[in-house]
Coordinates of C-alpha atoms in Angstrom, one line a residue:
M1 CA 86.9 98.7 89.2
E2 CA 90.5 98.7 88.2
K3 CA 92.6 95.6 87.8
I4 CA 96.2 94.7 87.1
I5 CA 96.6 92.1 84.3
V6 CA 99.8 90.0 84.3
Q7 CA 100.9 87.6 81.6
G8 CA 103.4 85.2 83.1
G9 CA 106.6 83.9 81.5
N10 CA 108.9 86.9 81.0
R11 CA 112.3 87.2 82.6
L12 CA 112.9 90.6 84.3
Q13 CA 116.0 92.5 83.3
G14 CA 117.3 96.0 83.7
K15 CA 117.3 98.7 86.4
V16 CA 114.6 99.9 88.7
K17 CA 114.9 103.1 90.8
L18 CA 113.4 103.2 94.3
H19 CA 111.1 105.8 95.8
G20 CA 111.3 107.2 99.3
A21 CA 110.1 104.9 102.1
K22 CA 106.4 105.2 102.8
N23 CA 106.9 103.9 106.4
A24 CA 109.5 106.6 106.9
V25 CA 107.8 109.5 105.3
L26 CA 104.5 109.2 107.2
P27 CA 106.1 109.8 110.6
L28 CA 108.2 112.6 109.2
I29 CA 105.0 114.3 108.0
A30 CA 103.4 113.8 111.4
A31 CA 106.5 115.2 113.1
S32 CA 106.2 118.3 110.9
I33 CA 103.5 119.4 113.3
L34 CA 106.2 120.0 116.0
P35 CA 108.1 123.1 114.7
A36 CA 106.8 126.4 116.0
R37 CA 109.3 128.3 113.9
G38 CA 110.0 128.0 110.2
S39 CA 108.6 125.5 107.6
I40 CA 109.5 121.9 106.6
T41 CA 110.4 120.5 103.1
I42 CA 110.7 116.8 102.8
L43 CA 112.3 115.5 99.5
E44 CA 112.0 112.2 97.6
V45 CA 108.4 111.7 98.9
P46 CA 106.5 108.8 97.3
M47 CA 103.2 110.1 96.0
L48 CA 101.1 107.3 97.6
D49 CA 97.5 107.3 98.8
D50 CA 98.7 107.1 102.5
V51 CA 101.0 110.1 101.9
K52 CA 98.1 112.1 100.4
T53 CA 95.8 111.1 103.3
I54 CA 98.2 112.2 106.1
T55 CA 98.9 115.4 104.3
E56 CA 95.1 116.1 104.0
M57 CA 94.9 115.4 107.7
L58 CA 97.4 118.1 108.5
V59 CA 95.4 120.5 106.2
S60 CA 92.2 119.5 108.1
L61 CA 93.9 120.7 111.3
G62 CA 94.5 124.1 109.7
I63 CA 98.2 123.4 108.9
K64 CA 99.6 124.6 105.6
A65 CA 100.7 121.6 103.6
E66 CA 101.3 121.2 99.9
L67 CA 102.4 118.1 97.9
G68 CA 104.7 118.7 94.9
E69 CA 106.0 116.2 92.4
D70 CA 108.3 114.4 94.8
R71 CA 108.2 116.6 97.9
V72 CA 105.9 118.0 100.6
H73 CA 106.1 121.5 102.1
I74 CA 104.6 122.0 105.6
D75 CA 104.2 125.1 107.7
A76 CA 102.7 124.4 111.1
Q77 CA 103.7 127.6 112.9
T78 CA 100.1 128.5 113.5
F79 CA 97.0 126.2 113.7
Q80 CA 94.1 125.8 116.1
T81 CA 92.3 122.5 115.5
T82 CA 93.4 119.4 117.4
Q83 CA 90.6 117.1 116.4
A84 CA 91.3 114.7 113.4
P85 CA 88.4 113.8 111.1
Y86 CA 87.1 110.3 111.0
D87 CA 86.9 110.0 107.2
L88 CA 90.7 110.4 107.0
V89 CA 91.8 108.5 110.1
R90 CA 89.8 105.4 109.2
K91 CA 91.8 105.0 106.0
M92 CA 95.1 104.2 107.7
R93 CA 96.6 103.2 111.0
A94 CA 99.5 105.7 110.7
S95 CA 97.0 108.5 111.4
F96 CA 97.6 107.9 115.1
L97 CA 101.1 109.2 114.7
I98 CA 99.7 112.8 115.0
M99 CA 98.7 112.1 118.6
G100 CA 102.2 112.7 120.1
P101 CA 103.0 115.8 118.1
L102 CA 99.6 117.4 118.8
L103 CA 99.9 116.8 122.6
A104 CA 103.4 118.2 122.5
R105 CA 102.4 121.4 120.6
K106 CA 98.8 122.0 121.8
K107 CA 98.4 119.9 125.0
H108 CA 95.3 118.3 123.4
A109 CA 94.3 115.8 120.7
R110 CA 91.1 114.0 119.8
I111 CA 91.5 111.2 117.3
P112 CA 89.1 108.5 116.1
L113 CA 90.3 104.9 116.5
P114 CA 92.6 104.2 113.5
G115 CA 92.1 101.9 110.6
G116 CA 94.5 100.3 108.1
C117 CA 95.1 96.9 106.6
A118 CA 93.2 94.1 108.3
I119 CA 96.3 92.0 109.0
G120 CA 95.7 91.4 112.7
S121 CA 95.7 93.1 116.0
R122 CA 97.9 96.1 116.3
P123 CA 96.9 97.6 119.6
I124 CA 97.7 101.2 120.5
D125 CA 98.2 100.4 124.2
Q126 CA 101.9 100.9 124.0
H127 CA 101.4 104.4 122.5
L128 CA 99.0 105.3 125.4
K129 CA 101.3 103.8 128.1
G130 CA 104.2 105.9 127.0
L131 CA 102.3 109.1 126.6
E132 CA 100.6 108.6 130.0
A133 CA 104.0 108.3 131.6
M134 CA 104.8 111.7 130.2
G135 CA 101.7 113.3 131.8
V136 CA 98.8 112.7 129.3
Q137 CA 95.4 111.9 130.6
F138 CA 93.3 109.9 128.1
E139 CA 89.6 109.2 127.7
I140 CA 88.2 106.7 125.2
E141 CA 84.5 107.1 124.2
A142 CA 82.3 106.8 121.2
G143 CA 85.2 105.5 119.0
H144 CA 87.5 108.4 119.8
I145 CA 90.6 108.8 122.0
E146 CA 91.0 112.2 123.6
G147 CA 94.3 113.2 125.3
R148 CA 95.0 116.2 127.5
V149 CA 98.1 117.6 129.2
A150 CA 97.6 119.8 132.3
D151 CA 100.8 121.7 131.7
R152 CA 103.7 120.5 129.6
L153 CA 104.8 116.9 128.8
H154 CA 107.6 115.7 131.0
G155 CA 110.4 113.2 130.5
A156 CA 109.9 109.6 131.7
S157 CA 111.5 106.2 131.6
I158 CA 109.3 104.0 129.4
Y159 CA 109.6 100.3 128.8
L160 CA 107.7 99.0 125.8
D161 CA 106.3 95.5 126.3
F162 CA 106.8 95.0 122.6
P163 CA 109.2 97.0 120.3
S164 CA 106.3 98.7 118.5
V165 CA 107.5 101.0 115.7
G166 CA 104.5 103.3 116.0
A167 CA 104.7 103.6 119.7
T168 CA 108.4 104.3 119.6
Q169 CA 107.8 107.0 117.0
N170 CA 104.9 108.7 118.8
I171 CA 106.9 108.8 122.1
M172 CA 110.0 110.1 120.3
M173 CA 108.1 112.9 118.8
A174 CA 106.2 113.9 121.9
A175 CA 109.4 113.7 124.0
S176 CA 111.3 116.0 121.7
L177 CA 109.3 119.0 123.2
A178 CA 108.9 117.6 126.8
T179 CA 110.8 118.9 129.8
G180 CA 113.7 116.7 130.9
R181 CA 114.9 113.4 129.6
T182 CA 112.8 110.5 128.2
V183 CA 114.3 107.0 127.9
I184 CA 112.6 104.4 125.7
E185 CA 113.6 100.9 126.6
N186 CA 112.9 97.9 124.3
A187 CA 112.5 100.5 121.5
A188 CA 112.0 99.5 117.9
C189 CA 115.2 99.5 115.9
E190 CA 114.0 99.8 112.3
P191 CA 115.7 102.1 109.8
E192 CA 112.5 104.3 109.8
I193 CA 113.2 105.0 113.5
V194 CA 116.7 106.2 112.7
D195 CA 115.3 108.3 109.9
L196 CA 112.8 109.9 112.2
A197 CA 115.5 110.6 114.8
N198 CA 117.7 112.3 112.2
F199 CA 114.8 114.4 111.0
L200 CA 113.9 115.5 114.6
N201 CA 117.6 116.3 115.2
A202 CA 117.6 118.3 112.0
M203 CA 114.8 120.4 113.5
G204 CA 116.8 121.0 116.7
A205 CA 115.8 118.0 118.8
N206 CA 118.2 116.0 120.9
V207 CA 117.6 112.3 120.2
R208 CA 120.3 109.7 120.7
G209 CA 120.4 105.9 120.5
A210 CA 118.0 105.4 117.6
G211 CA 118.7 102.1 115.9
T212 CA 119.3 100.5 119.3
D213 CA 116.8 99.2 121.8
E214 CA 117.3 102.2 124.1
I215 CA 116.6 105.7 122.8
R216 CA 117.2 108.8 124.9
I217 CA 115.5 112.1 124.2
D218 CA 116.4 115.4 126.0
G219 CA 113.5 117.7 125.4
V220 CA 113.9 121.2 124.0
D221 CA 111.8 124.3 124.2
F222 CA 111.0 124.6 120.4
L223 CA 111.8 123.0 117.1
H224 CA 112.5 124.8 113.8
G225 CA 112.0 124.2 110.1
T226 CA 114.4 122.2 107.9
E227 CA 114.8 120.5 104.5
Y228 CA 115.2 116.7 104.7
T229 CA 115.5 113.8 102.2
V230 CA 113.7 110.6 103.3
I231 CA 115.4 107.2 103.0
T232 CA 114.6 104.8 100.2
D233 CA 112.0 102.1 100.7
R234 CA 113.4 98.8 101.9
I235 CA 110.2 97.0 101.3
E236 CA 109.8 98.3 97.8
A237 CA 113.5 97.2 97.3
G238 CA 112.8 93.8 98.7
T239 CA 109.7 93.4 96.4
Y240 CA 111.7 94.0 93.3
M241 CA 114.6 91.8 94.5
A242 CA 112.0 89.0 94.9
A243 CA 110.6 89.8 91.5
A244 CA 114.0 89.4 89.9
A245 CA 114.5 86.1 91.7
I246 CA 111.0 84.7 91.0
T247 CA 111.4 85.3 87.2
R248 CA 115.0 84.1 87.2
G249 CA 116.0 87.5 86.0
E250 CA 118.7 90.1 86.5
V251 CA 117.7 93.4 88.1
F252 CA 119.7 96.3 89.6
V253 CA 117.7 97.9 92.4
E254 CA 119.0 101.4 92.4
G255 CA 119.1 103.1 95.8
A256 CA 118.6 99.9 97.8
I257 CA 120.5 100.0 101.1
A258 CA 122.0 96.6 101.9
D259 CA 122.2 97.2 105.6
H260 CA 118.4 97.6 105.7
L261 CA 117.9 94.2 103.9
T262 CA 120.4 91.9 105.6
P263 CA 117.8 89.1 106.4
L264 CA 116.4 89.1 102.8
I265 CA 119.8 89.1 101.2
A266 CA 120.8 86.1 103.4
K267 CA 117.7 84.1 102.5
L268 CA 118.0 84.9 98.8
R269 CA 121.6 83.7 98.8
E270 CA 120.5 80.6 100.8
M271 CA 118.1 79.8 97.9
G272 CA 120.9 80.1 95.4
V273 CA 120.2 83.6 94.2
Q274 CA 123.2 85.8 93.4
V275 CA 123.1 89.1 95.3
M276 CA 125.8 91.7 94.7
V277 CA 125.9 94.8 96.8
S278 CA 127.3 98.2 95.8
E279 CA 127.2 101.8 97.1
D280 CA 124.5 102.6 94.5
G281 CA 122.2 99.7 95.0
I282 CA 121.8 95.9 94.8
L283 CA 122.1 93.6 91.8
V284 CA 120.0 90.4 92.0
R285 CA 120.5 87.6 89.5
A286 CA 118.9 84.2 89.5
E287 CA 118.7 81.2 87.1
G288 CA 117.7 77.6 87.1
E289 CA 116.5 75.7 90.2
L290 CA 116.3 77.4 93.6
K291 CA 116.5 75.7 97.0
P292 CA 113.7 75.7 99.5
I293 CA 114.2 77.8 102.6
D294 CA 112.6 78.3 106.0
V295 CA 111.7 81.9 107.1
K296 CA 110.5 83.3 110.3
T297 CA 109.3 87.0 110.5
L298 CA 110.6 89.0 113.5
P299 CA 110.9 92.6 114.5
Y300 CA 113.9 94.4 113.0
P301 CA 116.6 93.4 112.5
G302 CA 114.8 90.1 111.9
F303 CA 113.1 89.1 108.7
P304 CA 110.4 91.8 107.9
T305 CA 106.8 90.8 108.0
D306 CA 106.2 93.3 105.2
L307 CA 108.2 90.9 102.9
Q308 CA 106.6 87.7 104.1
S309 CA 104.0 87.3 101.3
Q310 CA 106.4 88.3 98.5
V311 CA 108.9 85.8 99.6
M312 CA 106.2 83.2 100.0
A313 CA 105.5 83.6 96.3
L314 CA 109.2 83.1 95.6
Q315 CA 109.2 80.0 97.7
L316 CA 106.5 78.5 95.5
T317 CA 109.1 78.4 92.7
A318 CA 111.8 76.5 94.7
N319 CA 111.9 72.8 94.4
G320 CA 111.0 71.2 97.7
T321 CA 109.2 72.1 100.9
S322 CA 109.7 75.6 102.5
L323 CA 108.3 77.0 105.7
M324 CA 107.1 80.6 106.4
S325 CA 106.4 81.4 110.0
E326 CA 104.6 84.6 110.8
T327 CA 105.3 85.8 114.4
V328 CA 104.5 89.5 114.1
F329 CA 100.9 89.6 113.0
E330 CA 98.4 86.8 113.6
N331 CA 96.3 87.3 110.5
R332 CA 98.8 87.8 107.7
F333 CA 98.2 84.6 105.7
M334 CA 95.0 85.9 104.0
H335 CA 96.9 85.9 100.7
V336 CA 97.4 82.1 100.9
E337 CA 93.8 81.4 99.7
E338 CA 94.3 83.7 96.8
L339 CA 97.6 82.0 95.9
K340 CA 95.8 78.6 96.1
R341 CA 93.5 79.9 93.4
M342 CA 96.7 80.0 91.2
S343 CA 97.3 76.3 92.0
A344 CA 99.8 77.0 94.8
H345 CA 100.4 74.1 97.1
I346 CA 100.3 75.7 100.6
K347 CA 99.0 74.4 104.0
I348 CA 98.6 76.4 107.1
D349 CA 99.6 75.0 110.4
G350 CA 99.0 77.5 113.1
R351 CA 101.2 80.5 112.4
T352 CA 103.3 78.6 109.9
A353 CA 102.7 78.0 106.2
V354 CA 104.0 74.9 104.6
I355 CA 104.9 75.6 101.0
E356 CA 105.3 72.7 98.5
G357 CA 107.3 74.4 95.8
G358 CA 108.2 73.4 92.2
H359 CA 104.6 73.0 91.0
P360 CA 103.4 75.2 88.1
L361 CA 101.3 78.2 89.0
S362 CA 98.3 79.0 86.8
G363 CA 96.8 82.4 86.0
A364 CA 93.6 83.2 87.8
Q365 CA 91.3 86.0 89.1
V366 CA 92.6 87.0 92.5
T367 CA 92.0 89.8 95.0
S368 CA 94.5 91.7 97.0
T369 CA 93.7 91.3 100.7
D370 CA 96.2 93.8 102.0
L371 CA 99.1 95.9 100.7
R372 CA 101.9 93.4 100.6
A373 CA 99.5 90.5 99.6
G374 CA 98.8 92.5 96.4
A375 CA 102.5 92.6 95.6
A376 CA 102.8 88.9 96.2
L377 CA 99.9 88.1 93.8
I378 CA 101.5 90.3 91.1
L379 CA 104.8 88.4 91.6
A380 CA 103.1 85.1 91.3
G381 CA 101.4 86.3 88.2
L382 CA 104.8 87.0 86.6
V383 CA 105.6 83.3 86.5
A384 CA 102.1 81.8 86.3
D385 CA 100.9 80.0 83.1
G386 CA 98.4 82.2 81.4
V387 CA 97.0 85.5 82.6
T388 CA 96.4 86.7 86.2
E389 CA 93.9 89.4 87.1
V390 CA 94.6 91.2 90.4
S391 CA 91.8 93.3 91.9
G392 CA 91.7 95.2 95.2
L393 CA 94.3 97.7 94.0
H394 CA 93.5 100.3 96.6
H395 CA 95.7 98.2 98.9
V396 CA 98.6 98.2 96.4
D397 CA 98.3 101.9 95.8
R398 CA 99.0 102.5 99.5
G399 CA 102.5 101.2 99.2
Y400 CA 103.9 101.2 95.6
V401 CA 104.4 104.1 93.2
N402 CA 103.8 103.0 89.6
I403 CA 104.5 99.3 90.2
V404 CA 103.0 98.5 86.8
G405 CA 105.2 100.9 84.9
K406 CA 108.4 99.8 86.8
L407 CA 107.7 96.2 86.0
Q408 CA 106.9 97.0 82.4
A409 CA 110.3 98.7 82.1
L410 CA 111.9 95.5 83.3
G411 CA 110.2 93.5 80.6
A412 CA 107.1 92.2 82.4
K413 CA 103.8 91.8 80.4
I414 CA 101.6 93.7 82.8
E415 CA 98.9 96.4 82.4
R416 CA 96.5 98.3 84.6
I417 CA 93.0 98.5 83.2
T418 CA 89.8 100.2 84.2
S419 CA 86.3 98.7 84.3
D420 CA 85.6 100.3 80.8
E421 CA 88.5 98.2 79.4
E422 CA 87.7 95.1 81.4
V423 CA 88.0 91.8 79.7
S424 CA 88.2 88.2 80.8
A425 CA 91.7 86.8 81.5
T426 CA 91.4 84.4 78.6
Q427 CA 90.6 87.2 76.2
H428 CA 93.2 89.7 77.3
S429 CA 96.1 90.3 74.9
F430 CA 99.2 92.4 75.4
A431 CA 100.5 94.9 72.9

């Protein structure tokens, strides 16, 4: 077993460079199934477990896909298999994003029910609803979903009951090769949606309206290869911005896009954190006492649920009572019990956490319950008295490239150890 060991008390200072966005690159890799002519090269790719998994999935279908240092090269001009293997799909929910592209290219797809972080119900009914409107017939049996298209996908008007990011992406990809026009109403508006639209258009698609709640896709007969650079990761950016604030540090987050982080910037400033925006990134500076804040997660452009746990850790260091309301996922407070092990004063009232800030945190042995919870525990460890041991690192590895190295470069006392090096928290010493 591997653990991250954190010694609290160091103020973070310096510059941290962001990687490409995991939540953007996964649909780009799935969309690389679509081109029947030429190959795809995606640049600034974060080498994360999820990226490796979805690339392996393409290879399992017979698609040529190779990961480089910071890029992936994909050639899907010829492949035969349309059935995804269970051992890969069960690892992450984003696996279901290959459904739309497979149906568009091959008129058939058979995919096991997807896995991912256990943060609540994330039904795929909106994916199926949209694809059915475009002519797909689905059968669900023995833990698999099988879709077939009699002829070719056709355009349709689709209203999403919830602005699901995954459903919006799946429908966009499928519609790019359908006949006629597809209109998605109540579409997701996230930056990752815009990035996918730009990628599809770079391959010859006709997608308009991405970034608004109505997206229009005029289908084309084929797509071609391209080279494309993925956007930087707004959640990684937000995590390091919160890390700067929680340690009362000064950190320049290189590559951070302020327009993607408007709610976080507003809340940090409300707390008394200095946030300075430039073309190259965002500088975060904090010192002294911070004010408590109330936060409610919402679909984009609201406050992102993927930053909820990290900001909750920050709220613990503000003097007074803060509230954190989670409206996106119903089971995303599992990290609260772990934070309580660190002497956090938090009470859960339905879908709202009441945080009594200003009390000292203490180092403890804690376990990451999901991807963003792991980041929150690391952030709490940065300011806790003593040493914090964070296990469950397979979650953290799904979303952060070298988080230990990046925090070390900013001055944090943090290490990653294997079971061979394992020692108790009270015994650990840093070089």
